[in-house]
């Protein structure tokens, strides 16, 4: 025998209540499921698999951070050896790239709203994937919403060591 629970519009049987609960759960899963997969999709758009992010330079081969100085061993961080290679050094909040054999370095703290760990790099341009601002190799804004340049750091090579000074 089914139990009845009171509702404002009368009585609701257990089977009807269970149906409504399942329907509600399905609606919630549908809503959040879409959001979840959309989120995963946009993460994929940020190209997390490109291997350019170094979240912990202290443990990432060839990168040491001491105060405002970042030293990168180019024999270990070989991705910087050729033009188009780049690094996002998250702990130091720095972007470093090889552009036609010259190195550029600048802050990874976007001047739009401060994202510092969502960047891509192509055609000598850094793109903050938080909201799409694009900066040239001198940190100048090419496309908003950012409206101020990225602060440049100095980058110099001595032997096989690239030193970035913030
Ligand atoms: Fe970089 Fe918004 S924080 S574009």
PDB file of N, CA and C and ligand atoms in Angstrom, residues 108-116 118-119 127-135 143-146, ligand 1:
ATOM      1  N   UNK A 108      52.925  37.697 -16.620  1.00  0.00           N
ATOM      2  CA  UNK A 108      51.776  36.900 -17.054  1.00  0.00           C
ATOM      3  C   UNK A 108      50.494  37.363 -16.361  1.00  0.00           C
ATOM      4  N   UNK A 109      50.588  38.484 -15.633  1.00  0.00           N
ATOM      5  CA  UNK A 109      49.398  39.012 -14.970  1.00  0.00           C
ATOM      6  C   UNK A 109      48.695  39.936 -15.961  1.00  0.00           C
ATOM      7  N   UNK A 110      47.595  39.470 -16.495  1.00  0.00           N
ATOM      8  CA  UNK A 110      46.887  40.226 -17.524  1.00  0.00           C
ATOM      9  C   UNK A 110      46.378  41.539 -16.959  1.00  0.00           C
ATOM     10  N   UNK A 111      46.525  42.586 -17.753  1.00  0.00           N
ATOM     11  CA  UNK A 111      46.103  43.914 -17.294  1.00  0.00           C
ATOM     12  C   UNK A 111      44.587  44.098 -17.350  1.00  0.00           C
ATOM     13  N   UNK A 112      43.878  43.121 -17.907  1.00  0.00           N
ATOM     14  CA  UNK A 112      42.423  43.251 -17.918  1.00  0.00           C
ATOM     15  C   UNK A 112      41.844  43.000 -16.532  1.00  0.00           C
ATOM     16  N   UNK A 113      41.920  41.772 -16.062  1.00  0.00           N
ATOM     17  CA  UNK A 113      41.407  41.517 -14.712  1.00  0.00           C
ATOM     18  C   UNK A 113      42.290  40.560 -13.921  1.00  0.00           C
ATOM     19  N   UNK A 114      43.535  40.456 -14.316  1.00  0.00           N
ATOM     20  CA  UNK A 114      44.505  39.801 -13.457  1.00  0.00           C
ATOM     21  C   UNK A 114      44.709  38.316 -13.638  1.00  0.00           C
ATOM     22  N   UNK A 115      44.104  37.692 -14.644  1.00  0.00           N
ATOM     23  CA  UNK A 115      44.401  36.270 -14.880  1.00  0.00           C
ATOM     24  C   UNK A 115      45.906  36.125 -15.125  1.00  0.00           C
ATOM     25  N   UNK A 116      46.487  35.083 -14.573  1.00  0.00           N
ATOM     26  CA  UNK A 116      47.938  34.922 -14.758  1.00  0.00           C
ATOM     27  C   UNK A 116      48.331  33.527 -15.220  1.00  0.00           C
ATOM     28  N   UNK A 118      46.450  31.560 -17.720  1.00  0.00           N
ATOM     29  CA  UNK A 118      45.703  31.060 -18.886  1.00  0.00           C
ATOM     30  C   UNK A 118      46.173  31.792 -20.135  1.00  0.00           C
ATOM     31  N   UNK A 119      47.233  31.288 -20.702  1.00  0.00           N
ATOM     32  CA  UNK A 119      47.821  31.956 -21.857  1.00  0.00           C
ATOM     33  C   UNK A 119      48.064  30.970 -22.997  1.00  0.00           C
ATOM     34  N   UNK A 127      48.018  35.396 -26.046  1.00  0.00           N
ATOM     35  CA  UNK A 127      46.583  35.581 -25.845  1.00  0.00           C
ATOM     36  C   UNK A 127      46.216  35.143 -24.437  1.00  0.00           C
ATOM     37  N   UNK A 128      45.607  36.034 -23.703  1.00  0.00           N
ATOM     38  CA  UNK A 128      45.067  35.683 -22.392  1.00  0.00           C
ATOM     39  C   UNK A 128      43.723  35.006 -22.650  1.00  0.00           C
ATOM     40  N   UNK A 129      43.660  33.733 -22.361  1.00  0.00           N
ATOM     41  CA  UNK A 129      42.465  32.980 -22.710  1.00  0.00           C
ATOM     42  C   UNK A 129      41.337  33.171 -21.707  1.00  0.00           C
ATOM     43  N   UNK A 130      41.585  33.986 -20.674  1.00  0.00           N
ATOM     44  CA  UNK A 130      40.477  34.274 -19.748  1.00  0.00           C
ATOM     45  C   UNK A 130      39.356  35.016 -20.474  1.00  0.00           C
ATOM     46  N   UNK A 131      39.723  36.082 -21.213  1.00  0.00           N
ATOM     47  CA  UNK A 131      38.698  36.850 -21.922  1.00  0.00           C
ATOM     48  C   UNK A 131      39.131  37.243 -23.333  1.00  0.00           C
ATOM     49  N   UNK A 132      40.278  36.748 -23.757  1.00  0.00           N
ATOM     50  CA  UNK A 132      40.659  36.940 -25.150  1.00  0.00           C
ATOM     51  C   UNK A 132      41.547  38.117 -25.491  1.00  0.00           C
ATOM     52  N   UNK A 133      42.096  38.789 -24.507  1.00  0.00           N
ATOM     53  CA  UNK A 133      42.999  39.898 -24.843  1.00  0.00           C
ATOM     54  C   UNK A 133      44.249  39.354 -25.532  1.00  0.00           C
ATOM     55  N   UNK A 134      44.728  40.111 -26.508  1.00  0.00           N
ATOM     56  CA  UNK A 134      45.902  39.698 -27.282  1.00  0.00           C
ATOM     57  C   UNK A 134      46.968  40.779 -27.158  1.00  0.00           C
ATOM     58  N   UNK A 135      48.206  40.330 -26.936  1.00  0.00           N
ATOM     59  CA  UNK A 135      49.339  41.239 -26.754  1.00  0.00           C
ATOM     60  C   UNK A 135      50.450  40.854 -27.727  1.00  0.00           C
ATOM     61  N   UNK A 143      44.420  43.502 -28.946  1.00  0.00           N
ATOM     62  CA  UNK A 143      42.972  43.283 -28.890  1.00  0.00           C
ATOM     63  C   UNK A 143      42.548  43.252 -27.433  1.00  0.00           C
ATOM     64  N   UNK A 144      41.469  44.004 -27.111  1.00  0.00           N
ATOM     65  CA  UNK A 144      40.946  44.030 -25.758  1.00  0.00           C
ATOM     66  C   UNK A 144      40.226  42.756 -25.402  1.00  0.00           C
ATOM     67  N   UNK A 145      39.645  42.748 -24.218  1.00  0.00           N
ATOM     68  CA  UNK A 145      39.256  43.888 -23.398  1.00  0.00           C
ATOM     69  C   UNK A 145      40.388  44.573 -22.625  1.00  0.00           C
ATOM     70  N   UNK A 146      41.559  44.017 -22.517  1.00  0.00           N
ATOM     71  CA  UNK A 146      42.644  44.736 -21.827  1.00  0.00           C
ATOM     72  C   UNK A 146      42.920  46.039 -22.566  1.00  0.00           C
TER      73      UNK A 146
HETATM   74 FE1  LIG B   1      43.082  38.642 -19.491  1.00  0.00          FE
HETATM   75 FE2  LIG B   1      40.544  39.275 -19.038  1.00  0.00          FE
HETATM   76  S1  LIG B   1      42.053  38.767 -17.578  1.00  0.00           S
HETATM   77  S2  LIG B   1      41.562  39.135 -20.933  1.00  0.00           S
END
